Amino acid sequence: AKKSGRNTFRSYRKGMDELIEKRRALEADIERGLERGEFELYLQPRVSALDALIVGYEALVRWKHPERGMVQPGDFIPVAEVSGKIIELGEWVQIEACRLATGFPEHLHISVNVSPVQFRHPQFLERIEAILDASEVSPHQLELEITESVLIDDDQRARLILGHLKTLGLRIALDDFGTGYSSLSYLSRYPFDVIKIDRSFVSALGTEETADAIVRTIIDLGSGLGMRVVAEGVETLDQARYLSVAGCDELQGYLLGRPQPVDSIASEVSAEIVS
Ligand code: C2E
Ligand code: CA
Ligand code: CA
Ligand code: CA
């Protein structure tokens, strides 16, 4: 038994070593990828629930890896967060989003996801200010999507930072609403412009009564507090109808449009410029 225990430990160590090695390699690879311009922002439209017109886009990062092909964020964001590379990558995302938004008509915004690791960084605010300063973007065209986890860490700091971001003119969205601790008091204590109902509730619409009730409650709550309510992961017409009747302001999801490379939406945007 002892022997097999030792073997188990040895294979555990070996497994761990391999994991660590893999992670190191991926870290170095992210660094190289940034240097060589392998990252790209895809844009997914957000549309008004009233008339289905595009009101903005969410920027979703993709990695065009020379050997592995297109790598999805779920496969590198977590490693980038653990290693700290997310700071550099996140700044690249912000700079690129500002650059894209600068070419957009005034009424269209771009939202970017902010990792909790970025938000916790002591220079988070300074760096964003520097990026805005260096860009021509109108701050109101840039929206930052944050998740609840940053609010529970350090309430005081979070409130200061969000307040400051607002004075810069940025819009703030609370992403994945309903999945975390979702303390109702968050909504009144922080200056959110937007709440995004998590996809899990949207996909359960029509199949689970509780989902219908939760979605309606979030919409009423957000609207009552003067926030725009956005539903994520809208895939069917039934969902879209339910959400707009319930008073949801904006819809996002495969039904309205998948995340696409910038080139392929450029024509849509220029069509909007013309119209
Ligand atoms: P998220 O912020 O909740 O983004 C929405 C995710 O849902 C995206 O996945 C999007 O492609 C997907 N999605 C949109 N509509 C639908 C739909 O109708 N059905 C389904 N099944 N999925 C839909 P993606 O692009 O793979 O991104 C996954 C997550 O990675 C994001 O979740 C976000 O947390 C993170 N992420 C993506 N880009 C960035 C980034 O630039 N920075 C940071 N920190 N995180 C990012
Ligand atoms: Ca502008
Ligand atoms: Ca998001
Ligand atoms: Ca989300």
mmCIF file of C-alpha atoms and ligand atoms in Angstrom:
data_model
loop_
_atom_site.group_PDB
_atom_site.id
_atom_site.type_symbol
_atom_site.label_atom_id
_atom_site.label_comp_id
_atom_site.label_asym_id
_atom_site.label_seq_id
_atom_site.Cartn_x
_atom_site.Cartn_y
_atom_site.Cartn_z
ATOM 1 C CA ALA A 1 0.000 0.000 0.000
ATOM 2 C CA LYS A 2 2.880 2.256 0.902
ATOM 3 C CA LYS A 3 4.467 1.695 -2.467
ATOM 4 C CA SER A 4 1.320 2.466 -4.393
ATOM 5 C CA GLY A 5 0.878 5.590 -2.238
ATOM 6 C CA ARG A 6 4.323 6.717 -3.224
ATOM 7 C CA ASN A 7 3.547 6.044 -6.861
ATOM 8 C CA THR A 8 0.351 7.987 -6.599
ATOM 9 C CA PHE A 9 2.273 10.872 -5.088
ATOM 10 C CA ARG A 10 4.927 10.630 -7.748
ATOM 11 C CA SER A 11 2.384 10.689 -10.530
ATOM 12 C CA TYR A 12 0.633 13.558 -8.778
ATOM 13 C CA ARG A 13 3.940 15.505 -8.657
ATOM 14 C CA LYS A 14 4.561 14.657 -12.263
ATOM 15 C CA GLY A 15 1.094 15.846 -13.202
ATOM 16 C CA MET A 16 1.614 19.063 -11.265
ATOM 17 C CA ASP A 17 5.020 19.647 -12.835
ATOM 18 C CA GLU A 18 3.537 19.172 -16.263
ATOM 19 C CA LEU A 19 0.726 21.589 -15.458
ATOM 20 C CA ILE A 20 3.160 24.201 -14.195
ATOM 21 C CA GLU A 21 5.353 23.704 -17.244
ATOM 22 C CA LYS A 22 2.351 24.060 -19.557
ATOM 23 C CA ARG A 23 1.255 27.201 -17.792
ATOM 24 C CA ARG A 24 4.756 28.737 -18.065
ATOM 25 C CA ALA A 25 4.839 27.946 -21.741
ATOM 26 C CA LEU A 26 1.429 29.546 -22.222
ATOM 27 C CA GLU A 27 2.548 32.647 -20.324
ATOM 28 C CA ALA A 28 5.585 33.061 -22.550
ATOM 29 C CA ASP A 29 3.356 32.403 -25.532
ATOM 30 C CA ILE A 30 0.918 35.182 -24.518
ATOM 31 C CA GLU A 31 3.852 37.574 -24.206
ATOM 32 C CA ARG A 32 5.043 36.644 -27.704
ATOM 33 C CA GLY A 33 1.500 36.856 -29.021
ATOM 34 C CA LEU A 34 1.189 40.424 -27.747
ATOM 35 C CA GLU A 35 4.521 41.373 -29.311
ATOM 36 C CA ARG A 36 3.559 39.852 -32.639
ATOM 37 C CA GLY A 37 0.046 41.235 -32.750
ATOM 38 C CA GLU A 38 -1.731 37.889 -32.638
ATOM 39 C CA PHE A 39 -4.664 39.118 -30.564
ATOM 40 C CA GLU A 40 -7.778 40.476 -32.161
ATOM 41 C CA LEU A 41 -11.024 41.973 -30.949
ATOM 42 C CA TYR A 42 -14.249 40.474 -32.241
ATOM 43 C CA LEU A 43 -17.336 42.605 -31.892
ATOM 44 C CA GLN A 44 -20.804 41.385 -30.956
ATOM 45 C CA PRO A 45 -23.730 43.764 -31.505
ATOM 46 C CA ARG A 46 -26.029 44.966 -28.776
ATOM 47 C CA VAL A 47 -29.395 46.015 -30.157
ATOM 48 C CA SER A 48 -32.249 48.085 -28.839
ATOM 49 C CA ALA A 49 -35.154 45.851 -27.788
ATOM 50 C CA LEU A 50 -37.564 48.412 -29.240
ATOM 51 C CA ASP A 51 -36.442 48.557 -32.847
ATOM 52 C CA ALA A 52 -33.526 46.090 -33.111
ATOM 53 C CA LEU A 53 -31.146 48.893 -34.125
ATOM 54 C CA ILE A 54 -27.521 48.420 -33.128
ATOM 55 C CA VAL A 55 -26.581 50.614 -30.173
ATOM 56 C CA GLY A 56 -23.077 49.303 -29.601
ATOM 57 C CA TYR A 57 -20.759 46.328 -29.551
ATOM 58 C CA GLU A 58 -19.099 44.190 -26.929
ATOM 59 C CA ALA A 59 -15.422 43.588 -27.623
ATOM 60 C CA LEU A 60 -14.434 39.953 -27.131
ATOM 61 C CA VAL A 61 -10.786 39.054 -27.445
ATOM 62 C CA ARG A 62 -9.566 36.236 -29.713
ATOM 63 C CA TRP A 63 -6.081 34.835 -30.177
ATOM 64 C CA LYS A 64 -5.025 34.017 -33.712
ATOM 65 C CA HIS A 65 -2.342 31.569 -32.702
ATOM 66 C CA PRO A 66 0.139 30.669 -35.453
ATOM 67 C CA GLU A 67 0.001 26.941 -34.578
ATOM 68 C CA ARG A 68 -3.149 26.434 -32.554
ATOM 69 C CA GLY A 69 -5.457 28.458 -34.761
ATOM 70 C CA MET A 70 -8.193 30.587 -33.226
ATOM 71 C CA VAL A 71 -8.028 30.336 -29.436
ATOM 72 C CA GLN A 72 -11.093 31.356 -27.404
ATOM 73 C CA PRO A 73 -10.792 33.545 -24.284
ATOM 74 C CA GLY A 74 -11.842 30.717 -21.971
ATOM 75 C CA ASP A 75 -8.598 28.963 -22.921
ATOM 76 C CA PHE A 76 -6.192 31.786 -22.121
ATOM 77 C CA ILE A 77 -7.846 34.468 -19.938
ATOM 78 C CA PRO A 78 -7.698 32.311 -16.767
ATOM 79 C CA VAL A 79 -3.965 31.654 -17.278
ATOM 80 C CA ALA A 80 -3.372 35.296 -18.135
ATOM 81 C CA GLU A 81 -5.105 36.199 -14.862
ATOM 82 C CA VAL A 82 -3.050 33.828 -12.708
ATOM 83 C CA SER A 83 0.226 34.947 -14.287
ATOM 84 C CA GLY A 84 -0.571 38.653 -14.276
ATOM 85 C CA LYS A 85 -0.273 38.839 -18.081
ATOM 86 C CA ILE A 86 -3.901 39.988 -18.080
ATOM 87 C CA ILE A 87 -2.668 43.456 -17.129
ATOM 88 C CA GLU A 88 -0.802 43.836 -20.408
ATOM 89 C CA LEU A 89 -3.450 42.020 -22.415
ATOM 90 C CA GLY A 90 -6.250 44.037 -20.806
ATOM 91 C CA GLU A 91 -4.495 47.282 -21.653
ATOM 92 C CA TRP A 92 -4.094 46.157 -25.219
ATOM 93 C CA VAL A 93 -7.844 45.440 -25.290
ATOM 94 C CA GLN A 94 -8.641 48.914 -23.942
ATOM 95 C CA ILE A 95 -6.306 50.677 -26.366
ATOM 96 C CA GLU A 96 -7.667 48.721 -29.309
ATOM 97 C CA ALA A 97 -11.283 49.333 -28.245
ATOM 98 C CA CYS A 98 -10.601 53.087 -28.005
ATOM 99 C CA ARG A 99 -9.040 53.020 -31.446
ATOM 100 C CA LEU A 100 -12.087 51.246 -32.904
ATOM 101 C CA ALA A 101 -14.602 53.462 -31.109
ATOM 102 C CA THR A 102 -12.868 56.559 -32.450
ATOM 103 C CA GLY A 103 -13.925 55.517 -35.932
ATOM 104 C CA PHE A 104 -17.514 54.898 -34.871
ATOM 105 C CA PRO A 105 -20.410 57.320 -35.101
ATOM 106 C CA GLU A 106 -21.067 59.088 -31.793
ATOM 107 C CA HIS A 107 -24.158 57.069 -30.899
ATOM 108 C CA LEU A 108 -22.368 53.703 -30.963
ATOM 109 C CA HIS A 109 -20.351 52.511 -27.994
ATOM 110 C CA ILE A 110 -17.904 49.693 -27.397
ATOM 111 C CA SER A 111 -17.882 47.770 -24.160
ATOM 112 C CA VAL A 112 -14.819 45.957 -22.881
ATOM 113 C CA ASN A 113 -14.532 43.308 -20.213
ATOM 114 C CA VAL A 114 -12.397 44.191 -17.226
ATOM 115 C CA SER A 115 -10.845 41.281 -15.357
ATOM 116 C CA PRO A 116 -11.064 41.457 -11.557
ATOM 117 C CA VAL A 117 -7.259 41.125 -11.588
ATOM 118 C CA GLN A 118 -7.012 44.326 -13.660
ATOM 119 C CA PHE A 119 -9.493 46.121 -11.446
ATOM 120 C CA ARG A 120 -7.506 45.204 -8.316
ATOM 121 C CA HIS A 121 -4.251 46.500 -9.789
ATOM 122 C CA PRO A 122 -3.101 49.577 -7.832
ATOM 123 C CA GLN A 123 -2.588 51.566 -11.051
ATOM 124 C CA PHE A 124 -5.855 50.532 -12.694
ATOM 125 C CA LEU A 125 -7.302 54.022 -12.692
ATOM 126 C CA GLU A 126 -4.126 55.830 -13.761
ATOM 127 C CA ARG A 127 -3.616 53.458 -16.640
ATOM 128 C CA ILE A 128 -7.126 53.874 -17.950
ATOM 129 C CA GLU A 129 -6.814 57.633 -17.709
ATOM 130 C CA ALA A 130 -3.554 57.487 -19.644
ATOM 131 C CA ILE A 131 -5.171 55.347 -22.342
ATOM 132 C CA LEU A 132 -8.100 57.756 -22.654
ATOM 133 C CA ASP A 133 -5.740 60.736 -22.778
ATOM 134 C CA ALA A 134 -3.730 59.179 -25.560
ATOM 135 C CA SER A 135 -6.873 58.412 -27.554
ATOM 136 C CA GLU A 136 -9.348 60.561 -29.433
ATOM 137 C CA VAL A 137 -12.307 58.592 -28.151
ATOM 138 C CA SER A 138 -15.281 60.287 -26.508
ATOM 139 C CA PRO A 139 -15.310 58.621 -23.078
ATOM 140 C CA HIS A 140 -19.080 58.085 -23.228
ATOM 141 C CA GLN A 141 -18.487 55.733 -26.155
ATOM 142 C CA LEU A 142 -16.490 53.408 -23.950
ATOM 143 C CA GLU A 143 -18.192 51.110 -21.476
ATOM 144 C CA LEU A 144 -16.430 48.938 -18.915
ATOM 145 C CA GLU A 145 -18.020 45.627 -17.961
ATOM 146 C CA ILE A 146 -17.134 44.485 -14.479
ATOM 147 C CA THR A 147 -18.334 41.550 -12.419
ATOM 148 C CA GLU A 148 -19.580 41.511 -8.865
ATOM 149 C CA SER A 149 -16.460 39.839 -7.529
ATOM 150 C CA VAL A 150 -14.625 43.175 -7.581
ATOM 151 C CA LEU A 151 -17.285 44.739 -5.380
ATOM 152 C CA ILE A 152 -16.992 42.306 -2.505
ATOM 153 C CA ASP A 153 -13.180 42.514 -2.261
ATOM 154 C CA ASP A 154 -12.910 46.084 -1.136
ATOM 155 C CA ASP A 155 -16.123 47.972 -1.125
ATOM 156 C CA GLN A 156 -14.589 51.345 -0.319
ATOM 157 C CA ARG A 157 -11.977 51.183 -3.055
ATOM 158 C CA ALA A 158 -14.443 49.836 -5.614
ATOM 159 C CA ARG A 159 -16.801 52.696 -4.934
ATOM 160 C CA LEU A 160 -14.039 55.288 -5.253
ATOM 161 C CA ILE A 161 -12.804 53.828 -8.501
ATOM 162 C CA LEU A 162 -16.237 53.473 -10.070
ATOM 163 C CA GLY A 163 -17.074 57.015 -9.026
ATOM 164 C CA HIS A 164 -13.886 58.280 -10.607
ATOM 165 C CA LEU A 165 -14.489 56.338 -13.828
ATOM 166 C CA LYS A 166 -17.894 58.004 -14.008
ATOM 167 C CA THR A 167 -16.375 61.456 -13.660
ATOM 168 C CA LEU A 168 -14.127 60.578 -16.602
ATOM 169 C CA GLY A 169 -17.341 60.070 -18.569
ATOM 170 C CA LEU A 170 -17.105 56.298 -18.967
ATOM 171 C CA ARG A 171 -20.111 54.033 -18.716
ATOM 172 C CA ILE A 172 -20.081 51.136 -16.290
ATOM 173 C CA ALA A 173 -21.901 47.856 -16.715
ATOM 174 C CA LEU A 174 -22.404 45.101 -14.172
ATOM 175 C CA ASP A 175 -21.799 41.884 -16.111
ATOM 176 C CA ASP A 176 -23.222 38.396 -15.498
ATOM 177 C CA PHE A 177 -25.831 39.762 -13.130
ATOM 178 C CA GLY A 178 -27.547 37.116 -11.056
ATOM 179 C CA THR A 179 -24.706 34.606 -10.968
ATOM 180 C CA GLY A 180 -22.607 35.864 -8.077
ATOM 181 C CA TYR A 181 -23.656 37.067 -4.689
ATOM 182 C CA SER A 182 -25.963 39.591 -6.280
ATOM 183 C CA SER A 183 -26.564 41.566 -3.202
ATOM 184 C CA LEU A 184 -29.345 43.962 -4.076
ATOM 185 C CA SER A 185 -27.559 46.672 -2.173
ATOM 186 C CA TYR A 186 -24.784 46.663 -4.796
ATOM 187 C CA LEU A 187 -27.166 48.105 -7.290
ATOM 188 C CA SER A 188 -28.009 51.108 -5.181
ATOM 189 C CA ARG A 189 -24.505 51.656 -3.805
ATOM 190 C CA TYR A 190 -22.619 51.731 -7.087
ATOM 191 C CA PRO A 191 -23.162 54.016 -10.060
ATOM 192 C CA PHE A 192 -23.934 51.427 -12.740
ATOM 193 C CA ASP A 193 -25.313 52.599 -16.043
ATOM 194 C CA VAL A 194 -26.093 49.112 -17.243
ATOM 195 C CA ILE A 195 -26.832 45.683 -15.828
ATOM 196 C CA LYS A 196 -26.436 42.607 -17.960
ATOM 197 C CA ILE A 197 -28.683 39.668 -17.143
ATOM 198 C CA ASP A 198 -26.606 36.515 -17.257
ATOM 199 C CA ARG A 199 -27.136 34.138 -20.150
ATOM 200 C CA SER A 200 -28.105 31.275 -17.818
ATOM 201 C CA PHE A 201 -31.389 33.035 -16.939
ATOM 202 C CA VAL A 202 -32.107 33.972 -20.523
ATOM 203 C CA SER A 203 -31.630 30.419 -21.782
ATOM 204 C CA ALA A 204 -33.927 29.092 -19.038
ATOM 205 C CA LEU A 205 -36.756 31.431 -20.111
ATOM 206 C CA GLY A 206 -39.894 29.528 -20.996
ATOM 207 C CA THR A 207 -38.538 26.307 -19.502
ATOM 208 C CA GLU A 208 -38.291 27.232 -15.832
ATOM 209 C CA GLU A 209 -40.901 29.404 -14.196
ATOM 210 C CA THR A 210 -38.330 30.697 -11.727
ATOM 211 C CA ALA A 211 -36.213 32.028 -14.592
ATOM 212 C CA ASP A 212 -39.164 34.027 -15.930
ATOM 213 C CA ALA A 213 -39.751 35.527 -12.498
ATOM 214 C CA ILE A 214 -36.074 36.294 -11.915
ATOM 215 C CA VAL A 215 -35.672 37.940 -15.302
ATOM 216 C CA ARG A 216 -38.759 40.088 -14.817
ATOM 217 C CA THR A 217 -37.577 41.085 -11.347
ATOM 218 C CA ILE A 218 -34.104 42.075 -12.578
ATOM 219 C CA ILE A 219 -35.626 44.150 -15.377
ATOM 220 C CA ASP A 220 -37.991 45.961 -12.998
ATOM 221 C CA LEU A 221 -35.247 46.517 -10.481
ATOM 222 C CA GLY A 222 -32.753 47.853 -13.014
ATOM 223 C CA SER A 223 -35.323 50.061 -14.714
ATOM 224 C CA GLY A 224 -36.542 51.345 -11.372
ATOM 225 C CA LEU A 225 -33.001 52.403 -10.545
ATOM 226 C CA GLY A 226 -32.627 54.144 -13.890
ATOM 227 C CA MET A 227 -30.211 51.630 -15.391
ATOM 228 C CA ARG A 228 -30.296 50.142 -18.839
ATOM 229 C CA VAL A 229 -31.006 46.443 -18.679
ATOM 230 C CA VAL A 230 -29.310 44.212 -21.245
ATOM 231 C CA ALA A 231 -30.041 40.524 -21.769
ATOM 232 C CA GLU A 232 -27.111 38.350 -22.829
ATOM 233 C CA GLY A 233 -27.203 35.104 -24.759
ATOM 234 C CA VAL A 234 -30.462 35.744 -26.605
ATOM 235 C CA GLU A 235 -30.739 32.880 -29.083
ATOM 236 C CA THR A 236 -34.433 32.562 -29.945
ATOM 237 C CA LEU A 237 -37.242 34.813 -31.104
ATOM 238 C CA ASP A 238 -39.352 33.675 -28.145
ATOM 239 C CA GLN A 239 -36.691 34.863 -25.743
ATOM 240 C CA ALA A 240 -36.372 38.177 -27.571
ATOM 241 C CA ARG A 241 -40.132 38.709 -27.486
ATOM 242 C CA TYR A 242 -40.430 37.820 -23.822
ATOM 243 C CA LEU A 243 -37.590 40.170 -22.927
ATOM 244 C CA SER A 244 -38.862 43.147 -24.869
ATOM 245 C CA VAL A 245 -42.387 42.747 -23.546
ATOM 246 C CA ALA A 246 -40.951 42.545 -20.025
ATOM 247 C CA GLY A 247 -39.257 45.902 -20.626
ATOM 248 C CA CYS A 248 -35.665 44.877 -21.248
ATOM 249 C CA ASP A 249 -33.793 47.727 -22.986
ATOM 250 C CA GLU A 250 -31.211 45.880 -25.062
ATOM 251 C CA LEU A 251 -30.602 42.416 -26.416
ATOM 252 C CA GLN A 252 -27.363 40.642 -27.171
ATOM 253 C CA GLY A 253 -26.896 37.103 -28.429
ATOM 254 C CA TYR A 254 -26.499 34.838 -31.431
ATOM 255 C CA LEU A 255 -30.033 35.692 -32.615
ATOM 256 C CA LEU A 256 -29.002 39.324 -33.074
ATOM 257 C CA GLY A 257 -25.466 38.628 -34.209
ATOM 258 C CA ARG A 258 -22.414 36.566 -33.337
ATOM 259 C CA PRO A 259 -19.081 38.071 -32.371
ATOM 260 C CA GLN A 260 -17.407 38.990 -35.673
ATOM 261 C CA PRO A 261 -14.072 40.344 -36.851
ATOM 262 C CA VAL A 262 -14.023 44.124 -37.194
ATOM 263 C CA ASP A 263 -13.686 44.083 -40.993
ATOM 264 C CA SER A 264 -16.993 42.315 -41.426
ATOM 265 C CA ILE A 265 -18.896 44.850 -39.341
ATOM 266 C CA ALA A 266 -17.195 47.887 -40.826
ATOM 267 C CA SER A 267 -19.762 47.954 -43.617
ATOM 268 C CA GLU A 268 -22.653 47.876 -41.135
ATOM 269 C CA VAL A 269 -21.117 50.757 -39.227
ATOM 270 C CA SER A 270 -20.499 52.795 -42.343
ATOM 271 C CA ALA A 271 -24.087 52.087 -43.390
ATOM 272 C CA GLU A 272 -25.139 53.621 -40.074
ATOM 273 C CA ILE A 273 -22.901 56.608 -40.711
ATOM 274 C CA VAL A 274 -24.644 57.181 -44.023
ATOM 275 C CA SER A 275 -28.177 56.701 -42.686
HETATM 276 P P1 C2E B 1 -18.827 37.393 -21.214
HETATM 277 O O1 C2E B 1 -18.257 38.734 -20.916
HETATM 278 O O2 C2E B 1 -20.026 36.972 -20.438
HETATM 279 O O3 C2E B 1 -19.098 37.397 -22.784
HETATM 280 C C1 C2E B 1 -20.178 36.744 -23.390
HETATM 281 C C2 C2E B 1 -19.788 35.397 -23.949
HETATM 282 O O4 C2E B 1 -20.957 34.738 -24.424
HETATM 283 C C3 C2E B 1 -18.862 35.488 -25.161
HETATM 284 O O5 C2E B 1 -18.024 34.329 -25.170
HETATM 285 C C4 C2E B 1 -19.852 35.429 -26.330
HETATM 286 O O6 C2E B 1 -19.273 34.965 -27.530
HETATM 287 C C5 C2E B 1 -20.839 34.423 -25.780
HETATM 288 N N1 C2E B 1 -22.172 34.603 -26.380
HETATM 289 C C6 C2E B 1 -22.729 35.717 -26.864
HETATM 290 N N2 C2E B 1 -23.996 35.493 -27.298
HETATM 291 C C7 C2E B 1 -24.234 34.181 -27.064
HETATM 292 C C8 C2E B 1 -25.376 33.327 -27.299
HETATM 293 O O7 C2E B 1 -26.416 33.735 -27.813
HETATM 294 N N3 C2E B 1 -25.243 32.017 -26.938
HETATM 295 C C9 C2E B 1 -24.100 31.530 -26.371
HETATM 296 N N4 C2E B 1 -24.064 30.227 -26.054
HETATM 297 N N5 C2E B 1 -23.017 32.307 -26.136
HETATM 298 C C10 C2E B 1 -23.081 33.621 -26.482
HETATM 299 P P2 C2E B 1 -16.461 34.448 -25.415
HETATM 300 O O8 C2E B 1 -16.169 35.460 -26.467
HETATM 301 O O9 C2E B 1 -15.933 33.064 -25.577
HETATM 302 O O10 C2E B 1 -15.949 35.046 -24.044
HETATM 303 C C11 C2E B 1 -16.055 34.303 -22.852
HETATM 304 C C12 C2E B 1 -15.673 35.138 -21.667
HETATM 305 O O11 C2E B 1 -14.279 35.491 -21.732
HETATM 306 C C13 C2E B 1 -16.415 36.465 -21.570
HETATM 307 O O12 C2E B 1 -17.686 36.249 -21.005
HETATM 308 C C14 C2E B 1 -15.481 37.242 -20.683
HETATM 309 O O13 C2E B 1 -15.671 36.904 -19.339
HETATM 310 C C15 C2E B 1 -14.118 36.729 -21.115
HETATM 311 N N6 C2E B 1 -13.527 37.695 -22.056
HETATM 312 C C16 C2E B 1 -13.700 37.827 -23.393
HETATM 313 N N7 C2E B 1 -12.982 38.857 -23.871
HETATM 314 C C17 C2E B 1 -12.340 39.400 -22.814
HETATM 315 C C18 C2E B 1 -11.432 40.502 -22.651
HETATM 316 O O14 C2E B 1 -11.069 41.237 -23.593
HETATM 317 N N8 C2E B 1 -10.977 40.736 -21.376
HETATM 318 C C19 C2E B 1 -11.349 39.984 -20.317
HETATM 319 N N9 C2E B 1 -10.854 40.270 -19.107
HETATM 320 N N10 C2E B 1 -12.196 38.946 -20.430
HETATM 321 C C20 C2E B 1 -12.686 38.663 -21.659
HETATM 322 CA CA CA B 2 -15.821 60.352 -31.487
HETATM 323 CA CA CA B 3 -19.087 40.743 -20.832
HETATM 324 CA CA CA B 4 -21.566 38.270 -19.453
#
